[in-house]
PDB file of C-alpha atoms in Angstrom:
ATOM      1  CA  MET A   1     -10.614 -24.997 -26.762  1.00 52.00           C
ATOM      2  CA  SER A   2      -8.458 -28.403 -27.717  1.00 56.00           C
ATOM      3  CA  SER A   3      -7.407 -31.196 -25.490  1.00 63.00           C
ATOM      4  CA  GLN A   4      -3.880 -30.303 -25.857  1.00 61.00           C
ATOM      5  CA  VAL A   5      -4.299 -26.593 -25.194  1.00 59.00           C
ATOM      6  CA  THR A   6      -6.388 -27.315 -22.124  1.00 68.00           C
ATOM      7  CA  ALA A   7      -3.310 -29.667 -20.816  1.00 67.00           C
ATOM      8  CA  ASP A   8      -1.070 -26.635 -21.728  1.00 68.00           C
ATOM      9  CA  PHE A   9      -3.236 -23.939 -20.111  1.00 77.00           C
ATOM     10  CA  ILE A  10      -4.015 -25.475 -16.877  1.00 82.00           C
ATOM     11  CA  PRO A  11      -1.001 -25.968 -15.361  1.00 82.00           C
ATOM     12  CA  LEU A  12       0.128 -22.483 -16.576  1.00 84.00           C
ATOM     13  CA  PHE A  13      -3.033 -21.199 -15.053  1.00 86.00           C
ATOM     14  CA  ILE A  14      -2.578 -22.713 -11.679  1.00 86.00           C
ATOM     15  CA  ALA A  15       1.516 -21.382 -11.802  1.00 85.00           C
ATOM     16  CA  ASN A  16       0.049 -17.709 -12.622  1.00 87.00           C
ATOM     17  CA  LEU A  17      -2.203 -18.176  -9.492  1.00 90.00           C
ATOM     18  CA  ILE A  18       0.592 -18.784  -7.124  1.00 90.00           C
ATOM     19  CA  PRO A  19       2.605 -15.501  -7.129  1.00 92.00           C
ATOM     20  CA  LEU A  20      -0.922 -13.589  -6.380  1.00 92.00           C
ATOM     21  CA  TYR A  21      -1.101 -15.100  -2.881  1.00 92.00           C
ATOM     22  CA  VAL A  22       2.871 -15.227  -2.264  1.00 93.00           C
ATOM     23  CA  VAL A  23       3.538 -11.947  -2.668  1.00 94.00           C
ATOM     24  CA  LEU A  24       1.121 -10.621  -0.166  1.00 94.00           C
ATOM     25  CA  ALA A  25       2.279 -12.862   2.062  1.00 94.00           C
ATOM     26  CA  GLY A  26       5.959 -11.190   1.766  1.00 95.00           C
ATOM     27  CA  LEU A  27       4.576  -7.756   1.780  1.00 96.00           C
ATOM     28  CA  THR A  28       2.644  -8.619   5.363  1.00 96.00           C
ATOM     29  CA  TRP A  29       5.725 -10.379   6.697  1.00 96.00           C
ATOM     30  CA  LEU A  30       7.893  -7.478   5.717  1.00 97.00           C
ATOM     31  CA  LEU A  31       5.474  -4.661   7.191  1.00 97.00           C
ATOM     32  CA  HIS A  32       5.057  -6.935  10.160  1.00 97.00           C
ATOM     33  CA  ASP A  33       8.768  -7.214  10.915  1.00 97.00           C
ATOM     34  CA  TYR A  34       9.049  -3.197  10.151  1.00 97.00           C
ATOM     35  CA  PHE A  35       6.371  -2.250  13.164  1.00 97.00           C
ATOM     36  CA  ILE A  36       8.019  -4.886  15.528  1.00 97.00           C
ATOM     37  CA  THR A  37      11.663  -3.178  14.660  1.00 96.00           C
ATOM     38  CA  LEU A  38      10.252   0.467  14.726  1.00 97.00           C
ATOM     39  CA  GLU A  39      10.858   1.000  18.200  1.00 96.00           C
ATOM     40  CA  ASP A  40      14.566  -0.484  18.099  1.00 95.00           C
ATOM     41  CA  GLU A  41      15.127   1.973  14.731  1.00 95.00           C
ATOM     42  CA  ILE A  42      14.073   5.195  16.385  1.00 95.00           C
ATOM     43  CA  GLN A  43      16.007   4.232  19.583  1.00 94.00           C
ATOM     44  CA  TYR A  44      19.260   3.090  17.869  1.00 93.00           C
ATOM     45  CA  ILE A  45      19.125   4.554  14.412  1.00 93.00           C
ATOM     46  CA  TRP A  46      17.431   8.047  14.288  1.00 94.00           C
ATOM     47  CA  PRO A  47      19.801   9.166  16.858  1.00 91.00           C
ATOM     48  CA  GLN A  48      23.078   8.874  15.082  1.00 88.00           C
ATOM     49  CA  ARG A  49      24.889  11.356  13.421  1.00 89.00           C
ATOM     50  CA  ARG A  50      24.772  11.439   9.314  1.00 91.00           C
ATOM     51  CA  SER A  51      27.354   8.572   8.161  1.00 90.00           C
ATOM     52  CA  PHE A  52      27.256   5.953   5.400  1.00 92.00           C
ATOM     53  CA  GLY A  53      26.034   3.165   7.478  1.00 90.00           C
ATOM     54  CA  LYS A  54      23.057   5.315   8.722  1.00 93.00           C
ATOM     55  CA  PHE A  55      22.074   6.326   5.396  1.00 95.00           C
ATOM     56  CA  MET A  56      22.260   2.375   3.669  1.00 95.00           C
ATOM     57  CA  PHE A  57      20.492   1.632   6.724  1.00 95.00           C
ATOM     58  CA  PHE A  58      17.287   3.611   5.287  1.00 97.00           C
ATOM     59  CA  TRP A  59      17.971   2.763   2.154  1.00 97.00           C
ATOM     60  CA  ILE A  60      17.657  -1.139   2.333  1.00 96.00           C
ATOM     61  CA  ARG A  61      14.836  -0.560   5.016  1.00 96.00           C
ATOM     62  CA  TYR A  62      12.436   1.408   2.899  1.00 97.00           C
ATOM     63  CA  TYR A  63      13.669   0.565  -0.596  1.00 97.00           C
ATOM     64  CA  SER A  64      12.716  -3.051   0.573  1.00 96.00           C
ATOM     65  CA  ILE A  65       9.330  -1.847   1.483  1.00 97.00           C
ATOM     66  CA  ALA A  66       8.749   0.152  -2.087  1.00 97.00           C
ATOM     67  CA  LEU A  67       9.937  -2.983  -3.539  1.00 96.00           C
ATOM     68  CA  LEU A  68       7.512  -5.396  -2.262  1.00 96.00           C
ATOM     69  CA  LEU A  69       4.705  -2.707  -2.668  1.00 96.00           C
ATOM     70  CA  PHE A  70       5.962  -2.642  -6.574  1.00 96.00           C
ATOM     71  CA  ASP A  71       5.531  -6.306  -6.544  1.00 95.00           C
ATOM     72  CA  VAL A  72       2.260  -6.566  -5.785  1.00 95.00           C
ATOM     73  CA  ILE A  73       0.799  -3.831  -7.820  1.00 95.00           C
ATOM     74  CA  GLN A  74       2.845  -5.169 -10.715  1.00 94.00           C
ATOM     75  CA  ILE A  75       1.309  -8.804 -10.053  1.00 93.00           C
ATOM     76  CA  HIS A  76      -2.175  -7.655  -9.162  1.00 93.00           C
ATOM     77  CA  VAL A  77      -2.569  -4.951 -12.148  1.00 94.00           C
ATOM     78  CA  PHE A  78      -1.055  -7.600 -14.764  1.00 92.00           C
ATOM     79  CA  ALA A  79      -3.415  -9.939 -13.695  1.00 91.00           C
ATOM     80  CA  ARG A  80      -6.487  -7.839 -14.956  1.00 90.00           C
ATOM     81  CA  PRO A  81      -7.848  -8.727 -18.297  1.00 85.00           C
ATOM     82  CA  GLY A  82      -6.209  -7.098 -21.276  1.00 84.00           C
ATOM     83  CA  ILE A  83      -3.352  -5.409 -19.759  1.00 88.00           C
ATOM     84  CA  THR A  84      -0.559  -7.775 -20.655  1.00 87.00           C
ATOM     85  CA  SER A  85       1.145  -7.980 -23.760  1.00 88.00           C
ATOM     86  CA  ASN A  86       4.156  -9.858 -25.007  1.00 86.00           C
ATOM     87  CA  ASN A  87       6.635  -6.977 -25.294  1.00 88.00           C
ATOM     88  CA  LEU A  88       5.181  -5.719 -21.801  1.00 91.00           C
ATOM     89  CA  CYS A  89       5.872  -8.944 -20.220  1.00 90.00           C
ATOM     90  CA  VAL A  90       9.522  -9.219 -21.897  1.00 88.00           C
ATOM     91  CA  ALA A  91       9.861  -5.602 -20.442  1.00 91.00           C
ATOM     92  CA  MET A  92       8.513  -6.117 -16.977  1.00 92.00           C
ATOM     93  CA  ASP A  93      10.594  -9.217 -16.637  1.00 89.00           C
ATOM     94  CA  THR A  94      13.742  -7.653 -17.141  1.00 90.00           C
ATOM     95  CA  ILE A  95      12.921  -4.604 -14.833  1.00 93.00           C
ATOM     96  CA  ILE A  96      11.756  -6.897 -11.859  1.00 92.00           C
ATOM     97  CA  ARG A  97      15.438  -8.716 -12.038  1.00 92.00           C
ATOM     98  CA  VAL A  98      17.275  -5.348 -11.973  1.00 94.00           C
ATOM     99  CA  VAL A  99      15.214  -3.801  -9.196  1.00 95.00           C
ATOM    100  CA  GLY A 100      15.886  -6.902  -7.311  1.00 92.00           C
ATOM    101  CA  ALA A 101      19.262  -6.886  -7.876  1.00 94.00           C
ATOM    102  CA  VAL A 102      19.844  -3.710  -6.800  1.00 96.00           C
ATOM    103  CA  SER A 103      18.863  -4.575  -3.306  1.00 94.00           C
ATOM    104  CA  LEU A 104      20.866  -7.271  -3.237  1.00 92.00           C
ATOM    105  CA  TRP A 105      24.093  -5.099  -4.582  1.00 95.00           C
ATOM    106  CA  SER A 106      23.502  -2.689  -2.255  1.00 95.00           C
ATOM    107  CA  VAL A 107      23.700  -5.340   1.063  1.00 91.00           C
ATOM    108  CA  GLU A 108      26.471  -6.799  -0.730  1.00 92.00           C
ATOM    109  CA  ILE A 109      28.389  -3.078  -0.302  1.00 93.00           C
ATOM    110  CA  ILE A 110      27.776  -3.253   3.253  1.00 90.00           C
ATOM    111  CA  MET A 111      28.959  -6.662   3.858  1.00 88.00           C
ATOM    112  CA  GLN A 112      32.263  -6.075   1.797  1.00 91.00           C
ATOM    113  CA  LEU A 113      32.934  -2.876   4.065  1.00 89.00           C
ATOM    114  CA  ARG A 114      32.375  -5.306   6.802  1.00 85.00           C
ATOM    115  CA  VAL A 115      34.858  -7.552   5.897  1.00 88.00           C
ATOM    116  CA  PHE A 116      36.998  -4.537   5.086  1.00 90.00           C
ATOM    117  CA  ALA A 117      36.917  -3.893   8.858  1.00 85.00           C
ATOM    118  CA  LEU A 118      37.301  -7.466  10.055  1.00 84.00           C
ATOM    119  CA  TYR A 119      40.640  -7.442   8.361  1.00 88.00           C
ATOM    120  CA  GLY A 120      41.808  -4.432   9.715  1.00 85.00           C
ATOM    121  CA  CYS A 121      40.907  -2.313   6.368  1.00 89.00           C
ATOM    122  CA  SER A 122      43.416  -4.158   4.486  1.00 92.00           C
ATOM    123  CA  ARG A 123      43.533  -2.434   0.826  1.00 94.00           C
ATOM    124  CA  ARG A 124      44.168  -6.116  -0.550  1.00 95.00           C
ATOM    125  CA  ILE A 125      41.302  -7.387   0.732  1.00 94.00           C
ATOM    126  CA  ALA A 126      39.231  -4.525  -0.454  1.00 94.00           C
ATOM    127  CA  ALA A 127      40.334  -4.653  -4.010  1.00 96.00           C
ATOM    128  CA  ILE A 128      39.791  -8.571  -4.220  1.00 96.00           C
ATOM    129  CA  ASN A 129      36.110  -7.998  -3.302  1.00 96.00           C
ATOM    130  CA  LEU A 130      35.609  -4.764  -5.272  1.00 96.00           C
ATOM    131  CA  ALA A 131      37.273  -6.961  -8.264  1.00 97.00           C
ATOM    132  CA  LEU A 132      34.850  -9.875  -7.692  1.00 97.00           C
ATOM    133  CA  PHE A 133      31.724  -7.707  -6.993  1.00 97.00           C
ATOM    134  CA  ALA A 134      32.368  -6.150 -10.103  1.00 97.00           C
ATOM    135  CA  GLY A 135      32.470  -9.572 -11.792  1.00 97.00           C
ATOM    136  CA  SER A 136      29.261 -10.922 -10.168  1.00 96.00           C
ATOM    137  CA  ILE A 137      27.703  -7.995 -11.496  1.00 97.00           C
ATOM    138  CA  THR A 138      29.052  -8.263 -15.366  1.00 97.00           C
ATOM    139  CA  GLY A 139      27.988 -11.965 -14.960  1.00 96.00           C
ATOM    140  CA  PHE A 140      24.569 -10.911 -13.666  1.00 95.00           C
ATOM    141  CA  MET A 141      24.204  -8.309 -16.561  1.00 95.00           C
ATOM    142  CA  TRP A 142      25.573 -10.761 -19.511  1.00 94.00           C
ATOM    143  CA  ILE A 143      22.925 -13.728 -18.328  1.00 93.00           C
ATOM    144  CA  LEU A 144      19.739 -11.088 -18.181  1.00 92.00           C
ATOM    145  CA  ILE A 145      20.694  -9.995 -21.570  1.00 91.00           C
ATOM    146  CA  PHE A 146      20.960 -13.219 -22.759  1.00 90.00           C
ATOM    147  CA  ASN A 147      17.893 -14.380 -21.682  1.00 87.00           C
ATOM    148  CA  HIS A 148      16.050 -11.096 -22.341  1.00 84.00           C
ATOM    149  CA  SER A 149      16.820 -11.815 -26.387  1.00 79.00           C
ATOM    150  CA  ARG A 150      14.801 -15.195 -26.103  1.00 83.00           C
ATOM    151  CA  ARG A 151      12.141 -14.525 -23.856  1.00 83.00           C
ATOM    152  CA  ALA A 152      10.097 -12.919 -26.413  1.00 82.00           C
ATOM    153  CA  ALA A 153       9.598 -16.069 -28.137  1.00 83.00           C
ATOM    154  CA  VAL A 154       8.849 -18.063 -25.278  1.00 85.00           C
ATOM    155  CA  ILE A 155       6.019 -15.489 -23.952  1.00 86.00           C
ATOM    156  CA  ALA A 156       4.549 -15.245 -27.092  1.00 82.00           C
ATOM    157  CA  ASN A 157       3.790 -19.051 -27.418  1.00 83.00           C
ATOM    158  CA  VAL A 158       1.343 -18.733 -24.519  1.00 83.00           C
ATOM    159  CA  ILE A 159       0.516 -15.024 -24.010  1.00 80.00           C
ATOM    160  CA  HIS A 160      -2.761 -15.969 -26.257  1.00 78.00           C
ATOM    161  CA  LEU A 161      -3.750 -18.111 -23.416  1.00 79.00           C
ATOM    162  CA  GLY A 162      -5.316 -15.519 -21.399  1.00 80.00           C
ATOM    163  CA  LEU A 163      -3.546 -16.346 -18.433  1.00 83.00           C
ATOM    164  CA  PRO A 164      -4.071 -13.870 -14.995  1.00 86.00           C
ATOM    165  CA  GLY A 165      -0.795 -12.156 -15.457  1.00 87.00           C
ATOM    166  CA  CYS A 166       2.382 -12.530 -17.482  1.00 88.00           C
ATOM    167  CA  PRO A 167       2.980 -16.350 -17.992  1.00 86.00           C
ATOM    168  CA  SER A 168       5.152 -18.088 -15.342  1.00 84.00           C
ATOM    169  CA  VAL A 169       7.594 -19.755 -17.998  1.00 82.00           C
ATOM    170  CA  HIS A 170      11.312 -19.916 -17.914  1.00 77.00           C
ATOM    171  CA  SER A 171      13.801 -20.255 -20.665  1.00 72.00           C
ATOM    172  CA  GLY A 172      17.348 -20.480 -22.062  1.00 71.00           C
ATOM    173  CA  ILE A 173      19.888 -20.014 -18.779  1.00 81.00           C
ATOM    174  CA  GLU A 174      17.403 -18.255 -16.856  1.00 81.00           C
ATOM    175  CA  TRP A 175      18.250 -20.741 -13.861  1.00 81.00           C
ATOM    176  CA  ALA A 176      21.957 -19.332 -13.969  1.00 86.00           C
ATOM    177  CA  GLN A 177      20.426 -15.949 -13.083  1.00 88.00           C
ATOM    178  CA  TRP A 178      21.640 -15.393  -9.711  1.00 88.00           C
ATOM    179  CA  VAL A 179      24.481 -17.908  -9.514  1.00 90.00           C
ATOM    180  CA  PRO A 180      27.425 -15.102 -10.158  1.00 93.00           C
ATOM    181  CA  ALA A 181      25.855 -13.710  -6.843  1.00 91.00           C
ATOM    182  CA  THR A 182      25.522 -16.893  -5.304  1.00 89.00           C
ATOM    183  CA  ILE A 183      29.298 -17.390  -6.060  1.00 92.00           C
ATOM    184  CA  TYR A 184      30.293 -14.268  -4.663  1.00 94.00           C
ATOM    185  CA  GLU A 185      28.207 -14.633  -1.669  1.00 88.00           C
ATOM    186  CA  GLY A 186      30.286 -17.641  -0.661  1.00 89.00           C
ATOM    187  CA  ILE A 187      33.244 -16.090  -1.295  1.00 92.00           C
ATOM    188  CA  LEU A 188      32.194 -13.286   1.206  1.00 90.00           C
ATOM    189  CA  PHE A 189      31.022 -16.158   3.752  1.00 86.00           C
ATOM    190  CA  GLY A 190      34.707 -17.588   3.222  1.00 89.00           C
ATOM    191  CA  PHE A 191      36.174 -14.325   4.629  1.00 90.00           C
ATOM    192  CA  ALA A 192      34.191 -13.998   7.510  1.00 84.00           C
ATOM    193  CA  LEU A 193      34.207 -17.736   8.543  1.00 84.00           C
ATOM    194  CA  PHE A 194      38.129 -17.789   8.330  1.00 88.00           C
ATOM    195  CA  LYS A 195      38.300 -14.648  10.329  1.00 84.00           C
ATOM    196  CA  THR A 196      35.796 -16.556  12.916  1.00 78.00           C
ATOM    197  CA  PHE A 197      38.198 -19.435  13.001  1.00 81.00           C
ATOM    198  CA  GLN A 198      41.110 -17.016  13.576  1.00 83.00           C
ATOM    199  CA  THR A 199      40.110 -14.965  16.217  1.00 77.00           C
ATOM    200  CA  ILE A 200      38.336 -18.255  18.322  1.00 74.00           C
ATOM    201  CA  ILE A 201      41.674 -20.026  17.993  1.00 80.00           C
ATOM    202  CA  LEU A 202      43.408 -16.648  19.256  1.00 77.00           C
ATOM    203  CA  CYS A 203      41.413 -16.420  22.169  1.00 72.00           C
ATOM    204  CA  LEU A 204      41.400 -20.386  23.509  1.00 72.00           C
ATOM    205  CA  ARG A 205      45.542 -19.775  23.273  1.00 76.00           C
ATOM    206  CA  THR A 206      45.679 -16.449  25.249  1.00 74.00           C
ATOM    207  CA  ASP A 207      42.778 -18.026  27.705  1.00 66.00           C
ATOM    208  CA  SER A 208      40.974 -14.749  27.117  1.00 61.00           C
ATOM    209  CA  ALA A 209      37.339 -13.723  26.317  1.00 55.00           C
ATOM    210  CA  LEU A 210      36.000 -12.993  23.268  1.00 56.00           C
ATOM    211  CA  PRO A 211      36.060  -9.340  21.882  1.00 57.00           C
ATOM    212  CA  ILE A 212      32.412  -7.722  21.203  1.00 55.00           C
ATOM    213  CA  HIS A 213      33.397  -7.613  17.422  1.00 60.00           C
ATOM    214  CA  THR A 214      32.473 -11.291  17.502  1.00 65.00           C
ATOM    215  CA  LEU A 215      29.073 -10.408  17.024  1.00 63.00           C
ATOM    216  CA  LEU A 216      30.114  -8.810  13.896  1.00 65.00           C
ATOM    217  CA  LEU A 217      31.197 -11.989  12.714  1.00 68.00           C
ATOM    218  CA  ARG A 218      28.266 -14.177  13.894  1.00 71.00           C
ATOM    219  CA  ASP A 219      25.775 -11.735  12.558  1.00 73.00           C
ATOM    220  CA  ASN A 220      28.137 -12.012   9.085  1.00 72.00           C
ATOM    221  CA  ILE A 221      27.978 -15.565   9.007  1.00 77.00           C
ATOM    222  CA  MET A 222      24.323 -16.017   9.599  1.00 81.00           C
ATOM    223  CA  TYR A 223      23.632 -13.312   7.174  1.00 81.00           C
ATOM    224  CA  PHE A 224      25.712 -15.051   4.321  1.00 77.00           C
ATOM    225  CA  PHE A 225      24.163 -18.681   5.100  1.00 82.00           C
ATOM    226  CA  GLY A 226      20.725 -16.933   4.787  1.00 85.00           C
ATOM    227  CA  ILE A 227      21.079 -14.924   1.756  1.00 83.00           C
ATOM    228  CA  SER A 228      22.805 -18.099  -0.198  1.00 82.00           C
ATOM    229  CA  VAL A 229      20.073 -20.300   0.699  1.00 86.00           C
ATOM    230  CA  LEU A 230      17.465 -17.879  -0.936  1.00 87.00           C
ATOM    231  CA  LEU A 231      19.811 -17.353  -4.116  1.00 85.00           C
ATOM    232  CA  VAL A 232      20.056 -21.350  -4.212  1.00 85.00           C
ATOM    233  CA  PHE A 233      16.059 -21.545  -3.773  1.00 87.00           C
ATOM    234  CA  ASN A 234      15.509 -18.824  -6.499  1.00 83.00           C
ATOM    235  CA  ASN A 235      17.520 -20.868  -8.967  1.00 81.00           C
ATOM    236  CA  LEU A 236      15.975 -24.192  -8.045  1.00 83.00           C
ATOM    237  CA  MET A 237      12.344 -22.562  -8.688  1.00 84.00           C
ATOM    238  CA  VAL A 238      13.371 -21.840 -12.235  1.00 76.00           C
ATOM    239  CA  VAL A 239      14.815 -25.431 -12.689  1.00 74.00           C
ATOM    240  CA  SER A 240      11.300 -27.649 -13.620  1.00 62.00           C
ATOM    241  CA  LEU A 241      13.139 -30.980 -12.375  1.00 62.00           C
ATOM    242  CA  THR A 242      13.037 -29.425  -8.924  1.00 67.00           C
ATOM    243  CA  HIS A 243       9.059 -29.053  -9.234  1.00 76.00           C
ATOM    244  CA  ILE A 244       9.258 -26.167  -6.821  1.00 82.00           C
ATOM    245  CA  PRO A 245       6.444 -23.673  -8.058  1.00 84.00           C
ATOM    246  CA  TRP A 246       7.605 -19.899  -8.901  1.00 83.00           C
ATOM    247  CA  PHE A 247       6.540 -18.176  -5.936  1.00 88.00           C
ATOM    248  CA  SER A 248       7.967 -14.670  -7.656  1.00 86.00           C
ATOM    249  CA  TYR A 249      10.713 -12.489  -6.337  1.00 87.00           C
ATOM    250  CA  GLY A 250       8.637 -10.512  -3.650  1.00 86.00           C
ATOM    251  CA  PHE A 251       8.647 -13.681  -1.514  1.00 84.00           C
ATOM    252  CA  PRO A 252      10.812 -14.898   0.004  1.00 86.00           C
ATOM    253  CA  PHE A 253      13.608 -13.176  -1.849  1.00 89.00           C
ATOM    254  CA  HIS A 254      13.068  -9.360  -1.538  1.00 92.00           C
ATOM    255  CA  ALA A 255      11.052  -9.688   2.024  1.00 94.00           C
ATOM    256  CA  ALA A 256      13.891 -11.788   3.537  1.00 93.00           C
ATOM    257  CA  VAL A 257      16.682  -9.897   2.247  1.00 93.00           C
ATOM    258  CA  GLY A 258      15.309  -6.220   3.667  1.00 94.00           C
ATOM    259  CA  ILE A 259      14.344  -8.046   6.721  1.00 94.00           C
ATOM    260  CA  MET A 260      17.640  -9.933   7.440  1.00 92.00           C
ATOM    261  CA  THR A 261      20.063  -6.902   6.621  1.00 92.00           C
ATOM    262  CA  CYS A 262      17.939  -4.454   8.981  1.00 94.00           C
ATOM    263  CA  ARG A 263      17.978  -6.686  12.168  1.00 92.00           C
ATOM    264  CA  MET A 264      21.458  -7.375  11.451  1.00 89.00           C
ATOM    265  CA  MET A 265      22.391  -3.585  11.487  1.00 90.00           C
ATOM    266  CA  ILE A 266      20.051  -2.487  14.561  1.00 92.00           C
ATOM    267  CA  ASN A 267      21.640  -5.582  16.362  1.00 87.00           C
ATOM    268  CA  LEU A 268      25.225  -4.237  15.644  1.00 83.00           C
ATOM    269  CA  ARG A 269      24.444  -0.885  16.522  1.00 87.00           C
ATOM    270  CA  ARG A 270      22.294  -1.771  19.764  1.00 86.00           C
ATOM    271  CA  GLU A 271      25.359  -3.465  21.163  1.00 79.00           C
ATOM    272  CA  THR A 272      27.576  -0.560  20.432  1.00 78.00           C
ATOM    273  CA  VAL A 273      25.335   1.873  22.400  1.00 78.00           C
ATOM    274  CA  ASN A 274      25.271  -0.380  25.029  1.00 70.00           C
ATOM    275  CA  ASP A 275      29.097  -0.819  25.383  1.00 63.00           C
ATOM    276  CA  GLU A 276      29.050   2.818  24.912  1.00 63.00           C
ATOM    277  CA  ILE A 277      27.370   3.422  27.871  1.00 63.00           C
ATOM    278  CA  SER A 278      29.474   0.728  29.894  1.00 59.00           C
ATOM    279  CA  LEU A 279      32.654   2.684  28.918  1.00 57.00           C
ATOM    280  CA  ARG A 280      31.075   5.688  30.313  1.00 62.00           C
ATOM    281  CA  SER A 281      29.810   4.283  33.454  1.00 60.00           C
ATOM    282  CA  LEU A 282      33.669   3.278  34.156  1.00 53.00           C
ATOM    283  CA  PRO A 283      35.703   5.142  36.988  1.00 56.00           C
ATOM    284  CA  LEU A 284      38.049   7.572  35.343  1.00 50.00           C
ATOM    285  CA  SER A 285      40.444   6.253  37.512  1.00 47.00           C
ATOM    286  CA  MET A 286      39.925   2.659  36.422  1.00 45.00           C
ATOM    287  CA  PRO A 287      42.638   1.440  34.151  1.00 46.00           C
ATOM    288  CA  THR A 288      41.428   0.232  30.387  1.00 45.00           C
ATOM    289  CA  SER A 289      41.641  -3.139  30.190  1.00 44.00           C
ATOM    290  CA  PRO A 290      42.098  -4.850  26.641  1.00 43.00           C
ATOM    291  CA  ALA A 291      38.580  -6.392  26.772  1.00 43.00           C
ATOM    292  CA  ALA A 292      37.328  -2.438  27.448  1.00 41.00           C
ATOM    293  CA  LEU A 293      39.489  -1.288  24.351  1.00 39.00           C
ATOM    294  CA  ASP A 294      37.707  -4.207  22.273  1.00 44.00           C
ATOM    295  CA  ALA A 295      34.390  -2.686  23.217  1.00 41.00           C
ATOM    296  CA  ALA A 296      35.045   0.246  21.819  1.00 40.00           C
ATOM    297  CA  SER A 297      35.875  -1.182  18.026  1.00 46.00           C
ATOM    298  CA  PRO A 298      31.632  -1.619  17.259  1.00 43.00           C
ATOM    299  CA  GLN A 299      31.732   1.887  16.875  1.00 45.00           C
ATOM    300  CA  ASP A 300      34.314   1.981  14.427  1.00 48.00           C
ATOM    301  CA  LEU A 301      32.624  -1.034  12.437  1.00 45.00           C
ATOM    302  CA  TRP A 302      29.307   0.579  12.822  1.00 44.00           C
ATOM    303  CA  ARG A 303      30.533   3.720  10.664  1.00 53.00           C
ATOM    304  CA  VAL A 304      32.059   1.475   8.073  1.00 52.00           C
ATOM    305  CA  PRO A 305      29.162   0.108   8.557  1.00 62.00           C
TER     306      PRO A 305
END
């Protein structure tokens, strides 16, 4: 092996070893959180009637686990000698991005419905968010197709080096793969932030307590911020100027999206159940206050979900 080939081989070999270990950390983290929150799932989610919110919780919960298992199996099987080829790596590169995007799109559907509920089920807000959502998917697919047509040549240049797995190389405008989703998350974040300020200002003017649905606003803001950070981090891993190694999509992206979303939905459901119990404990002769009416609203928000 010539000195030039060796100089190219060593950094690529190290880059391919990183996902082998990091993806296991992602699966461990996800399973650890799953068993920690399993009791809450049984207590707050299982007893609920069939609804779209309940279906989406189970879909995201167990799709995330299946996705991490897929990442672990794929990365470690491909690391065996003689498994990978140029065509296989190009195809798997596209598949990994699509199955990861399905997870993100599923969560974005939930967040659209939450914003829809926060704005009083406004059809205008729903139409705007739906159009932007379709635009983000279209942008993602266009960038994916554009990069796919150029990946074969880039991978072919290094596939002969005998690396453990598909080469961790990036090409074209791969750095922009998650930019449409990042922009869309930023817009949803803006909707939630505006409603938060509006609610706080209204409560300060009327000297009233913050309604229970501020929990929904708080969770939305925390989630949008967390997902935006993950999407930006994904883009930075691809840009070579940052010198951030490629960790794989399994960790932190796939694991963190599943964990944050499920915890957010469990948290809302827990507060809803607690408020339902509080309302049932009130005397029948006791007049219903505006605060009590606000306390009943999370049930409707959960169903949205």
